[in-house]
Coordinates of C-alpha atoms in Angstrom, one line a residue:
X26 CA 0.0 0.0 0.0
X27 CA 1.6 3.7 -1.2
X28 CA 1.5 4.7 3.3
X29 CA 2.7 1.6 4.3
X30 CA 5.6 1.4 1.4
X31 CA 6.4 5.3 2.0
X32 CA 7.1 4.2 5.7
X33 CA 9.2 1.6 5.0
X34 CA 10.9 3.7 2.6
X35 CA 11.8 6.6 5.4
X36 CA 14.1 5.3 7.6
X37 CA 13.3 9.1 10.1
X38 CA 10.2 7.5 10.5
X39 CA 10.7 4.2 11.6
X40 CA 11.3 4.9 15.4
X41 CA 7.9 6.6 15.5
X42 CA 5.5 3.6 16.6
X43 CA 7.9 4.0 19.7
X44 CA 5.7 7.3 20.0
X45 CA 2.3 5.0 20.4
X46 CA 1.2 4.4 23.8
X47 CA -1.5 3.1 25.6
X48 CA -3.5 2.8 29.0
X49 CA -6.0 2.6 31.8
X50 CA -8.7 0.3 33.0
X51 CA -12.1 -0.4 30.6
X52 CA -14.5 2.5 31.0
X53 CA -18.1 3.2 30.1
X54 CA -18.7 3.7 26.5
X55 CA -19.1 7.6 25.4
X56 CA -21.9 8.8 23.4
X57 CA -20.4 12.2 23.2
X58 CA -16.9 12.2 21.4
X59 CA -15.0 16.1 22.8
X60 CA -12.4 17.8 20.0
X61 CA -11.4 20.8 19.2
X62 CA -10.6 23.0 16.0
X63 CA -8.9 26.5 15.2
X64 CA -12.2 27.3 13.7
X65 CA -15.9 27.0 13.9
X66 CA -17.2 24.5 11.0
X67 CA -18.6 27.2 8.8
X68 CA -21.6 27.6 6.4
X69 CA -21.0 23.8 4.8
X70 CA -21.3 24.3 1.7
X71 CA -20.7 21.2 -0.3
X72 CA -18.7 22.8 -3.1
X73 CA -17.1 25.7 -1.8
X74 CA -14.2 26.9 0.3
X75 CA -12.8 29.1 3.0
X76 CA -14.2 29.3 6.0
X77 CA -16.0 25.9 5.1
X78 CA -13.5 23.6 7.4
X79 CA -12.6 20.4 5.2
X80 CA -12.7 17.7 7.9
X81 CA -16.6 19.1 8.8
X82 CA -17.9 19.0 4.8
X83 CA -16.4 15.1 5.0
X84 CA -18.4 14.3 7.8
X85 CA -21.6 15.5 6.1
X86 CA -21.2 15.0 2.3
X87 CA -19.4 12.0 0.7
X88 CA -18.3 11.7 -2.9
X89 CA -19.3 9.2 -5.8
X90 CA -15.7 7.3 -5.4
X91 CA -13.9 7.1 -2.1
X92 CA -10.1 7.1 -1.4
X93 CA -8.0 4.4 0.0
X94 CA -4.7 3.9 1.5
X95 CA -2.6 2.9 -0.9
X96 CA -3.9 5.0 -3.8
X97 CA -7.0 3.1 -5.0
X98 CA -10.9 3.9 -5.2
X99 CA -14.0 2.2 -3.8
X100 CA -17.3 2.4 -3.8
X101 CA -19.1 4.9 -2.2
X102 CA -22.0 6.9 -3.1
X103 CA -21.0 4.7 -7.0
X104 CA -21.2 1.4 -6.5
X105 CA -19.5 0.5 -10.3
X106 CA -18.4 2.8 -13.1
X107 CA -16.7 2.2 -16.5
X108 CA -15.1 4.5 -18.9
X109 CA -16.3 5.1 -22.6
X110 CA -14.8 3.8 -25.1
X111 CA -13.6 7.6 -26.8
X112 CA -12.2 8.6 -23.2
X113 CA -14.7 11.5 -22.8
X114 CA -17.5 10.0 -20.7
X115 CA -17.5 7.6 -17.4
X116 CA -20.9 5.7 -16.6
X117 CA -21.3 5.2 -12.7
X118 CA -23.9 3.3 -11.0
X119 CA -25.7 4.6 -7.7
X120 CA -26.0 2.9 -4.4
X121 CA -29.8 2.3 -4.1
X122 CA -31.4 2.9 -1.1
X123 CA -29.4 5.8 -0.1
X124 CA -31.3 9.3 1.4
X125 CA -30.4 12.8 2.4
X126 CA -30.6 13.5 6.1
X127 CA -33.9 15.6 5.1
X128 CA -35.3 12.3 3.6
X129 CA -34.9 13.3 -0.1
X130 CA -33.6 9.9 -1.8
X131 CA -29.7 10.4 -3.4
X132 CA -30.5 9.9 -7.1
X133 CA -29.1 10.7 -10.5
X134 CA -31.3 13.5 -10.4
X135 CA -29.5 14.7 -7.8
X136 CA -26.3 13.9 -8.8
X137 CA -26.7 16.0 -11.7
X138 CA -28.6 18.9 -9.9
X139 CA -25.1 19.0 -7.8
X140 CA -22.6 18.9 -10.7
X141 CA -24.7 21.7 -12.6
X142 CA -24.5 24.1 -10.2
X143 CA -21.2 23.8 -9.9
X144 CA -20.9 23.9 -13.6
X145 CA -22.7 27.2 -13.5
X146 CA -19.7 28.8 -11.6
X147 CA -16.5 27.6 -13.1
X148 CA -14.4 30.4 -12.0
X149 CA -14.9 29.6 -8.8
X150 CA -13.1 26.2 -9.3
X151 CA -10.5 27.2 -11.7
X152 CA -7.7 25.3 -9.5
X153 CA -9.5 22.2 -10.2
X154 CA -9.2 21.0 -14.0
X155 CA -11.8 18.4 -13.8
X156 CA -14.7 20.9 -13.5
X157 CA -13.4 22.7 -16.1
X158 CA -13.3 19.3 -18.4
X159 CA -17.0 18.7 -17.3
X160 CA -19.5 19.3 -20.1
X161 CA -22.5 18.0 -19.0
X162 CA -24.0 15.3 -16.5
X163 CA -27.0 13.7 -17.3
X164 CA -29.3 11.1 -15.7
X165 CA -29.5 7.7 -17.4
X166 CA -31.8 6.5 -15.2
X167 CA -32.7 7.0 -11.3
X168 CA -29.9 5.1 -10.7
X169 CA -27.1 5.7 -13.2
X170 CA -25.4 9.3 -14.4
X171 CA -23.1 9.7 -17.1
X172 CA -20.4 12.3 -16.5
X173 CA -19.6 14.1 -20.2
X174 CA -16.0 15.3 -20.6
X175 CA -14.9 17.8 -23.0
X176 CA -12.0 15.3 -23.9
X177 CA -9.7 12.6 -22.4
X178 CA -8.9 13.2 -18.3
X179 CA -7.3 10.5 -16.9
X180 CA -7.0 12.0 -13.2
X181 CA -11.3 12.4 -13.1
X182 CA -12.1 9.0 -11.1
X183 CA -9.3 10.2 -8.8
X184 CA -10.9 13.7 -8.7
X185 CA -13.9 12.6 -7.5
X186 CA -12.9 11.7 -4.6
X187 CA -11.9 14.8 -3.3
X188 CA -13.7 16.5 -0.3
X189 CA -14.5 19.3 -2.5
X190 CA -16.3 20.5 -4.6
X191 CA -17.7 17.2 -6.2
X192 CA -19.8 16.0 -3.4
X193 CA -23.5 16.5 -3.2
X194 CA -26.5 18.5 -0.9
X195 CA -30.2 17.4 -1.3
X196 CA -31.7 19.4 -4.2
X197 CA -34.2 20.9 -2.0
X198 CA -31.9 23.2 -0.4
X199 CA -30.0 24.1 -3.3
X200 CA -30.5 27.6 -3.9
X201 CA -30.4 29.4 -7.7
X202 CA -28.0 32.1 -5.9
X203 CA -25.3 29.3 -6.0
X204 CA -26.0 29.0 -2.3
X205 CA -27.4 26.5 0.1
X206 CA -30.4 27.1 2.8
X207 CA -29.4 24.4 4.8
X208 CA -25.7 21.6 4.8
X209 CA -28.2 18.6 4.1
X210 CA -25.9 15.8 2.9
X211 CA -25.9 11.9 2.6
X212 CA -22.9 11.3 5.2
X213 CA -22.9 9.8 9.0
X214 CA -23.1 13.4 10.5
X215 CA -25.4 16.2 10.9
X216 CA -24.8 19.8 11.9
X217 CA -27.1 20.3 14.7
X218 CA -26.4 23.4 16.6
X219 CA -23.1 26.3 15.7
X220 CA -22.3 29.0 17.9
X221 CA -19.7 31.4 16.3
X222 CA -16.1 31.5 18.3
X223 CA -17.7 28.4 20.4
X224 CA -18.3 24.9 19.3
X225 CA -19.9 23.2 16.7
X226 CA -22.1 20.0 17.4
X227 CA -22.5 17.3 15.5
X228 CA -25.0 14.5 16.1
X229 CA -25.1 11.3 14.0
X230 CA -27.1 10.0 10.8
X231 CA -29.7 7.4 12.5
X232 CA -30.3 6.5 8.9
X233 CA -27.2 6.4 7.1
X234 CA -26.5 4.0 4.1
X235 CA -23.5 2.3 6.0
X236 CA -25.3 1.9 9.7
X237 CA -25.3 4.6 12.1
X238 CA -21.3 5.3 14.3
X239 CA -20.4 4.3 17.5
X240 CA -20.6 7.7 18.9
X241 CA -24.3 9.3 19.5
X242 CA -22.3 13.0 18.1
X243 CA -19.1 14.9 18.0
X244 CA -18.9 18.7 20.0
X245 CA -16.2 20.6 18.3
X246 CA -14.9 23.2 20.5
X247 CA -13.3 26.1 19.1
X248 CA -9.8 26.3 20.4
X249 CA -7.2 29.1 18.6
X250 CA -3.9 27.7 19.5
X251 CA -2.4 24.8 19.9
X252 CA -1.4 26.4 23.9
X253 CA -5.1 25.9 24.7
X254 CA -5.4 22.6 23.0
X255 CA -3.6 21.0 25.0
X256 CA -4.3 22.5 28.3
X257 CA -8.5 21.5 27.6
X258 CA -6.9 18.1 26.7
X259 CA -4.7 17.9 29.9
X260 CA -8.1 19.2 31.7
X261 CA -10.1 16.8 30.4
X262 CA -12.5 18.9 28.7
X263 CA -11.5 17.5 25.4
X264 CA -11.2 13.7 24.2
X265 CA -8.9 14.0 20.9
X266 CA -6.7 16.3 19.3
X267 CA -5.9 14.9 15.5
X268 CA -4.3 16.8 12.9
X269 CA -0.9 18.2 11.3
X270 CA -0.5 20.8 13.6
X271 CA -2.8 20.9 16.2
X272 CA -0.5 20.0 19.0
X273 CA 3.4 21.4 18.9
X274 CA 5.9 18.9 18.5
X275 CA 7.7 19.3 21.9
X276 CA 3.9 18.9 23.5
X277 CA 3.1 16.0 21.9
X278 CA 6.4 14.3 22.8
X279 CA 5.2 15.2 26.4
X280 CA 1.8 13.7 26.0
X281 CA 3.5 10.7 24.4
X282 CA 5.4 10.0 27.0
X283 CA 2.0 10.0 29.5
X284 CA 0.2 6.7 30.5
X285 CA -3.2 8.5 31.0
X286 CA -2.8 9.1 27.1
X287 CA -2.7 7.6 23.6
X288 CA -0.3 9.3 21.2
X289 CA 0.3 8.0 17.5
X290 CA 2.3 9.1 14.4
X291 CA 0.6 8.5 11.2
X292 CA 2.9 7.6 7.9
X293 CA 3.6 10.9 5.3
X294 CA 0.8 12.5 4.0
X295 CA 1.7 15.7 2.1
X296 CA 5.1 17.7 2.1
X297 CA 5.7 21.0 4.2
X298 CA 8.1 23.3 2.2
X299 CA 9.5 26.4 1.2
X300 CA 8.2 28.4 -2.1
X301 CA 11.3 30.2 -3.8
X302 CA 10.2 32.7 -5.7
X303 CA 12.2 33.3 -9.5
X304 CA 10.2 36.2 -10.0
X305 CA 11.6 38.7 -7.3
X306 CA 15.0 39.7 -6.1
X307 CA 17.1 38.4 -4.8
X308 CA 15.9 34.9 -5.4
X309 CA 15.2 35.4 -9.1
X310 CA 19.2 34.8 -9.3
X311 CA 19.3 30.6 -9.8
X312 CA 22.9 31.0 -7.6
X313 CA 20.7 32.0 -4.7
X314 CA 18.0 29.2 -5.2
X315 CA 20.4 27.0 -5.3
X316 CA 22.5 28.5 -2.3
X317 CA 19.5 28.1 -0.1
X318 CA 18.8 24.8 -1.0
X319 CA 22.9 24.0 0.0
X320 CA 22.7 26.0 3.0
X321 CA 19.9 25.0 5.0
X322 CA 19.9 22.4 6.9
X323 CA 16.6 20.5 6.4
X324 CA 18.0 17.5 9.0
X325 CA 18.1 19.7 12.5
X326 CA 15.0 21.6 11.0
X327 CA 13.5 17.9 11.8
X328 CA 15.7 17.0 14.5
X329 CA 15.0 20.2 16.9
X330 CA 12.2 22.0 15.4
X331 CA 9.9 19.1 13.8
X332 CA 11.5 16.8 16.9
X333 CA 11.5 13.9 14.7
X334 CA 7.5 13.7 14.3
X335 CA 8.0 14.0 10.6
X336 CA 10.7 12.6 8.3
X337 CA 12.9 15.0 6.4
X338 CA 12.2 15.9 2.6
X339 CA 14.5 16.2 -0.2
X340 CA 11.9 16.2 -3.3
X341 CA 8.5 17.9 -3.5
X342 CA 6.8 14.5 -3.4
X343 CA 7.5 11.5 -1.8
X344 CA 8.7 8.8 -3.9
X345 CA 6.1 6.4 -3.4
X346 CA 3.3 9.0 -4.9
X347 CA 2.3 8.2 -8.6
X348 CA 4.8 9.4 -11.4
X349 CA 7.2 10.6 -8.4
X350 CA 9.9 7.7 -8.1
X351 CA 12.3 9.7 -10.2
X352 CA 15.8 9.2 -7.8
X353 CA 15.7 12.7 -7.5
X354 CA 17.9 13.8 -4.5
X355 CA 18.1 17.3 -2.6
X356 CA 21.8 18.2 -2.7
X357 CA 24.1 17.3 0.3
X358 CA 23.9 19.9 3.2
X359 CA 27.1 22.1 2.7
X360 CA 27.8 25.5 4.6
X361 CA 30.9 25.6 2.0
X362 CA 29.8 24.7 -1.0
X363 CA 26.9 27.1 -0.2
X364 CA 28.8 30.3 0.2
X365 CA 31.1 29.2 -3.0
X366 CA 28.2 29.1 -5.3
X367 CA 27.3 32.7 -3.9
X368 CA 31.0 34.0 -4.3
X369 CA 31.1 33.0 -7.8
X370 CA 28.0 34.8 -9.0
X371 CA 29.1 37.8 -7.8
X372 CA 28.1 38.1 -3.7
X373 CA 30.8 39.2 -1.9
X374 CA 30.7 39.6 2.1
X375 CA 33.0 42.7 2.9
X376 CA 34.8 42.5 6.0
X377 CA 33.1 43.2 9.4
X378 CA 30.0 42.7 7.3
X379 CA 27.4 40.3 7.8
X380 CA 25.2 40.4 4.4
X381 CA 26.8 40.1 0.9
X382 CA 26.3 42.4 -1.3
X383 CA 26.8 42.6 -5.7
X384 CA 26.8 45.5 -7.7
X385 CA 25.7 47.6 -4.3
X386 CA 22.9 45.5 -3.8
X387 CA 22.2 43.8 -0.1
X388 CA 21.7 39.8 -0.2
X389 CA 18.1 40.3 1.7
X390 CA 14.7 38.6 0.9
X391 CA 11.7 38.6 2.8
X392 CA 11.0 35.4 4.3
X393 CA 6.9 34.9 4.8
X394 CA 4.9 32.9 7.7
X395 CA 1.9 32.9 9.5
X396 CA 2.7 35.2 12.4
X397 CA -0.2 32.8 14.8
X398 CA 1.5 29.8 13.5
X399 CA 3.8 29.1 16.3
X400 CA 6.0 25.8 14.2
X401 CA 6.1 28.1 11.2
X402 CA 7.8 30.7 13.1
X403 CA 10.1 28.4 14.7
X404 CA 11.1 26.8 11.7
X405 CA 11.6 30.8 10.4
X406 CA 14.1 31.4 12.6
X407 CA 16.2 28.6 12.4
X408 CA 16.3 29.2 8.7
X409 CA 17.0 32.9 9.1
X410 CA 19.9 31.4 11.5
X411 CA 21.1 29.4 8.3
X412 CA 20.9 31.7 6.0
X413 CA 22.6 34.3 8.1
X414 CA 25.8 32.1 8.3
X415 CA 26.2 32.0 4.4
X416 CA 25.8 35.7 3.9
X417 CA 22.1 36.0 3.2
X418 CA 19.7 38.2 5.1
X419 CA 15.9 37.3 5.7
X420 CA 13.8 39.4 7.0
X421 CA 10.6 37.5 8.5
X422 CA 7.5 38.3 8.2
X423 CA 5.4 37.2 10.4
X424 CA 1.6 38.2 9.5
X425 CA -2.4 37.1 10.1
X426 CA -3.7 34.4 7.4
X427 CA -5.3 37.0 4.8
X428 CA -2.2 39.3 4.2
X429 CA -0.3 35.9 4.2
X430 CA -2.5 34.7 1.7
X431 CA -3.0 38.1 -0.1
X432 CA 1.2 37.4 -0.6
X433 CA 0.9 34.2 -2.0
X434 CA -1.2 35.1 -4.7
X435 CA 0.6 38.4 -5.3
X436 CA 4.1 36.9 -5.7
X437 CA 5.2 39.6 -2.7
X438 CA 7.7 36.9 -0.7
X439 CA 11.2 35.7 -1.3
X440 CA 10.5 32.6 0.6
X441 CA 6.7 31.7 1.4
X442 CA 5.8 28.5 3.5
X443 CA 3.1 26.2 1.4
X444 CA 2.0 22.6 1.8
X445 CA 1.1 20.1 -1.3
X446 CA -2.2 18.5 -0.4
X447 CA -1.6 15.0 -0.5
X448 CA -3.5 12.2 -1.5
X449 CA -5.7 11.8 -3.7
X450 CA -4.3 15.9 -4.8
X451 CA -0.6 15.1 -5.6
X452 CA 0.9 15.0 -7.7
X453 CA -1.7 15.8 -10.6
X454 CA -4.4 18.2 -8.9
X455 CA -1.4 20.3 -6.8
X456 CA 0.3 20.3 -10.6
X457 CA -2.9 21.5 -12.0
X458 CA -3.0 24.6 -9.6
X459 CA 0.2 26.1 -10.7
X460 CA -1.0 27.3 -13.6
X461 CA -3.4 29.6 -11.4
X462 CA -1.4 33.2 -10.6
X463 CA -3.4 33.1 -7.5
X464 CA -1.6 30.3 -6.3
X465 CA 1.9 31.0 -4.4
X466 CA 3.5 28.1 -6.8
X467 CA 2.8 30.2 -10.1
X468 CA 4.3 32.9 -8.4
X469 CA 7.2 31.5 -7.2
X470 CA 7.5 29.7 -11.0
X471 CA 6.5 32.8 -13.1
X472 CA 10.4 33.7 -13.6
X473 CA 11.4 30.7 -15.0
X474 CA 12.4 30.8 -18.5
X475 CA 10.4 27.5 -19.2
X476 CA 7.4 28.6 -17.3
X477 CA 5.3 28.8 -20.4
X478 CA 6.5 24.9 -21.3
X479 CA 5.8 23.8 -18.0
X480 CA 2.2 25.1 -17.8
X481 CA 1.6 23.5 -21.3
X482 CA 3.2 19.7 -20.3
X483 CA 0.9 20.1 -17.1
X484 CA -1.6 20.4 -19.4
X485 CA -0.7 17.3 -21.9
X486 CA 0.3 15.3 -18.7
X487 CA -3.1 15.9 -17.3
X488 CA -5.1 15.4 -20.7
X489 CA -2.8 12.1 -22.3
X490 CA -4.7 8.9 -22.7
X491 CA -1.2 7.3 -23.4
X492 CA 0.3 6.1 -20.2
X493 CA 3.9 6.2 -21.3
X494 CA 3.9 9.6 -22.4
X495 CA 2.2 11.1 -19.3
X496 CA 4.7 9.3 -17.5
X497 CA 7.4 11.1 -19.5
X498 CA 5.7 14.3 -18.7
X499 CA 5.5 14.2 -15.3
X500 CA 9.6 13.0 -15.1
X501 CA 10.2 16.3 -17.0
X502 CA 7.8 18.4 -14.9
X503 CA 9.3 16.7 -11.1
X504 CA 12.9 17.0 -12.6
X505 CA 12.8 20.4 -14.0
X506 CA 11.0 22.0 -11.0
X507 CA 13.8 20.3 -8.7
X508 CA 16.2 21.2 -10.9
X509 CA 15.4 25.1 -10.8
X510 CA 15.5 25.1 -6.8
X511 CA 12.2 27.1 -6.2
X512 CA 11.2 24.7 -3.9
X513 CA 12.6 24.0 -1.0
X514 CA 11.0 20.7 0.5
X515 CA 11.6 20.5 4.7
X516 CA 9.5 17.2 6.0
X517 CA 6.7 15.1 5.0
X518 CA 3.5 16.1 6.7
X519 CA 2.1 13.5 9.3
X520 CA -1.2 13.5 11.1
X521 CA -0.5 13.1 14.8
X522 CA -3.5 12.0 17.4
X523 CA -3.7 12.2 20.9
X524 CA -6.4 10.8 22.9
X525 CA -7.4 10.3 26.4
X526 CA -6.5 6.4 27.0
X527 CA -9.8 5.1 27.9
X528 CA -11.4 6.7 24.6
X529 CA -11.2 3.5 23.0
X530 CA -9.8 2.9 19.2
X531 CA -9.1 6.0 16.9
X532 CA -8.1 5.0 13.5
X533 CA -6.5 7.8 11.1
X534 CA -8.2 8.6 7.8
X535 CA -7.2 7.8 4.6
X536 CA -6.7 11.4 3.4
X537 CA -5.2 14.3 5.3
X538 CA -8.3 15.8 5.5
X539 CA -10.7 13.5 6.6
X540 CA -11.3 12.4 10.2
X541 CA -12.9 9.6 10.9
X542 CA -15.2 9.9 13.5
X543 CA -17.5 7.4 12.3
X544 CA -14.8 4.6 12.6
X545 CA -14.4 6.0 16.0
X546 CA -15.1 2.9 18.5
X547 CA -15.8 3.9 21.9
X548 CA -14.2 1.8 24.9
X549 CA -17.0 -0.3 26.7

């Protein structure tokens, strides 16, 4: 399976079942499952974004196909499919039976009552090429749909699976606004009560399609900072904490290390890295991208930032994800070499000075985080200690999410952190998205000399119906991009969980994203 290879692959990450441990006496089962978030859930909406929280649409809404571990679909709201013959069509078959929470029945009609309204605002999906290869969906029967493609996608079984926007709201609340009136899906949850900078409560699907979960309903409490996390956690007045970064590393070693809790490590998911951007001074000089990526030192990023809770990363994707075992290697740590490179294009360091400087010009860049994000701004500084000791000066920027993302889409960084999304996204959805200019990669690419050819081989690797030529696309894509040096890849995103030990059994999902709660089985 692609997880369990990846972790046999990454030797940092062997020593982390150490990190799993368990205890305490049987308890009464829980109907009421405590966590916490950063955010309430939001509106829901089934096929949008921002502030809708991903883990909260998966809980209500499910898609047509459903990912597993290891890089396959099954059957979920689809029970069989085929492609046509001409590539531009796929044929999926309905589960019968199934209803919306509001008792509507889950139908072709409303399978293609969903995919229309999308249809009928493309732009706001323009990151995602499937909806923009969408034609038409139409209902062969109540229980078969035919997706129409404007030509040949290979990725759009593997798109449907996705947590958004190709997952589906009972018609009736639907509104001709593009809207919704109420987050009615199909899935094992229901929103039953939000209150803003509070919780969120979620109580379960008496009637869903796949029997009813364990737990009676999840209470999401809002909780900013991964500070008060884990003080409600120590306090008992949360259950779980799951996620990439919910919990710092240092205070998940420490609940680790406690009987009264159960701490695991799941295997790579996505890859936390550094956008260099071409475009902008200083970095637009390849010398400097390719200083950086000599004179940071990615392995004690992991060792005393990360703490070893995620496994260092020399390529944008892990090898183990499709079209990505390449034998690409991130170039040997090397103070020396680092400075050399620098030196030879030009950047001198005068003496008693501390920044170099060529043609008059200081060796500065802005290097970009999110100022609340307290891992991003450790990992900051330990970089700006690095770079400082070649000659380069970074000035950080530590700001709130919407003038961090407002940067990102303007091009206004040097150095920008920025995740890839993981499975089922990478590589061929997070390749898709770089042709956006709203999207920090774009910007960080747009001074590449070959950025026009690599938008247009995304394009022909995305759209290919011949297997060995998309192949050969994507090695030309993964090696040029590595090649150029504007990214600079630090560690392969994990999901960590901690739980209070007489919880009972909490699986991870499949996806980053998801969370299951409805595999959650209570102890009792």
């Amino acid at each position: 399976m692609l997880r369990r290879s990846l972790l046999r692959a990454l030797p940092a990450l062997t020593a982390l079942p150490a990190l799993v441990r368990t205890a305490g006496a049987a308890a009464p089962a829980r109907s009421t499952l405590r966590f916490s978030w950063p955010a309430n859930a939001g509106p829901l909406h089934p096929h949008l974004y921002a502030p809708n929280q991903m883990y909260a649409q998966a809980m209500l809404y499910e898609p047509l196909l459903r990912y597993v571990e290891g890089g396959q679909l099954a059957p979920a709201l689809a029970t069989a499919w085929r492609a046509e013959p001409d590539g531009r069509g796929h044929v999926l078959t309905l589960r019968p039976g199934v209803r919306f929470t509001d008792g509507a029945p889950f139908d072709a009609a409303a399978v293609v009552a969903n995919i229309r309204a999308l249809l009928a605002r493309p732009e706001r999906h323009d990151w995602l090429a499937l909806v923009a290869q969408i034609e038409d969906a139409e209902a062969l029967g109540p229980g078969t749909v035919r997706l129409r493609l404007r030509g040949p996608y290979p990725p759009a079984l593997m798109e449907l699976a996705l947590i958004r926007p190709l997952r589906f709201a009972s018609p009736a609340v639907l509104r001709p606004d593009g809207g919704i009136s109420a987050p009615i899906g199909t899935g094992p949850w229901m929103l039953a009560e939000t209150r803003p900078g509070q919780h969120d409560l979620f109580r379960r699907n008496p009637h869903h399609w796949d029997g009813p979960p364990a737990l009676e309903q999840v209470l999401v409490r809002v909780a900013a900072d991964s500070n008060t996390r884990a003080l409600a956690l120590e306090a008992g007045e949360i259950d779980l904490a799951y996620g990439t970064d919910q919990l710092d590393a240092d205070t998940f070693r420490r609940f680790a290390a406690d009987r009264r809790f159960t701490a695991a490590v799941s295997p790579p998911l996505a890859t936390r890295l550094l956008a260099v951007n071409s475009a902008r001074f200083p970095t637009d000089a390849p010398a400097v991208r390719h200083a950086i990526a000599r004179g940071v030192d990615r392995a004690a990023l992991v060792r005393h930032v990360l703490l070893d809770t995620e496994p260092a990363a020399g390529t944008l994707f892990a090898e183990n994800f499709p079209h990505a075992d390449l034998g690409l290697r991130a170039p040997d740590f090397d103070r020396a070499a680092a400075a050399a490179l620098l030196e030879q294009a030009g950047w001198h360091l005068a003496p008693g000075e501390r920044v170099r400087r060529r043609a008059g010009r200081a060796l500065v860049l802005d290097l970009c985080f999110t100022g609340s994000d307290a891992l991003q701004k450790s990992l900051a500084e330990a970089i700006q200690g690095d770079l400082a000791r070649i000659g380069i000066g970074a000035r950080l920027l530590g700001e709130d999410s919407a003038t961090y993302l407002g940067r990102q889409k303007s091009g206004d960084f040097g150095l920008i952190f920025a995740e890839t999304w993981g499975a089922p996204y990478d590589p061929h959805a997070f390749l898709a998205a770089m042709r956006q200019p709203a999207h920090a990669d774009y910007q960080a690419q747009r001074g590449l000399p070959m950025k026009d050819e690599i938008d247009r081989r995304i394009g022909a690797a995305l759209a290919g119906t011949d297997e060995a030529a998309r192949a050969e696309e994507y090695r030309w894509l993964l090696t040029t991009l590595h090649e150029q040096a504007v990214y600079f890849p630090i560690s392969f995103l994990t999901n960590k969980l901690v739980h209070r030990a007489d919880l009972g059994t909490v699986p991870f999902g499949d996806t980053r994203y998801e969370i299951p709660f409805d595999r959650i089985l209570p102890r009792g």
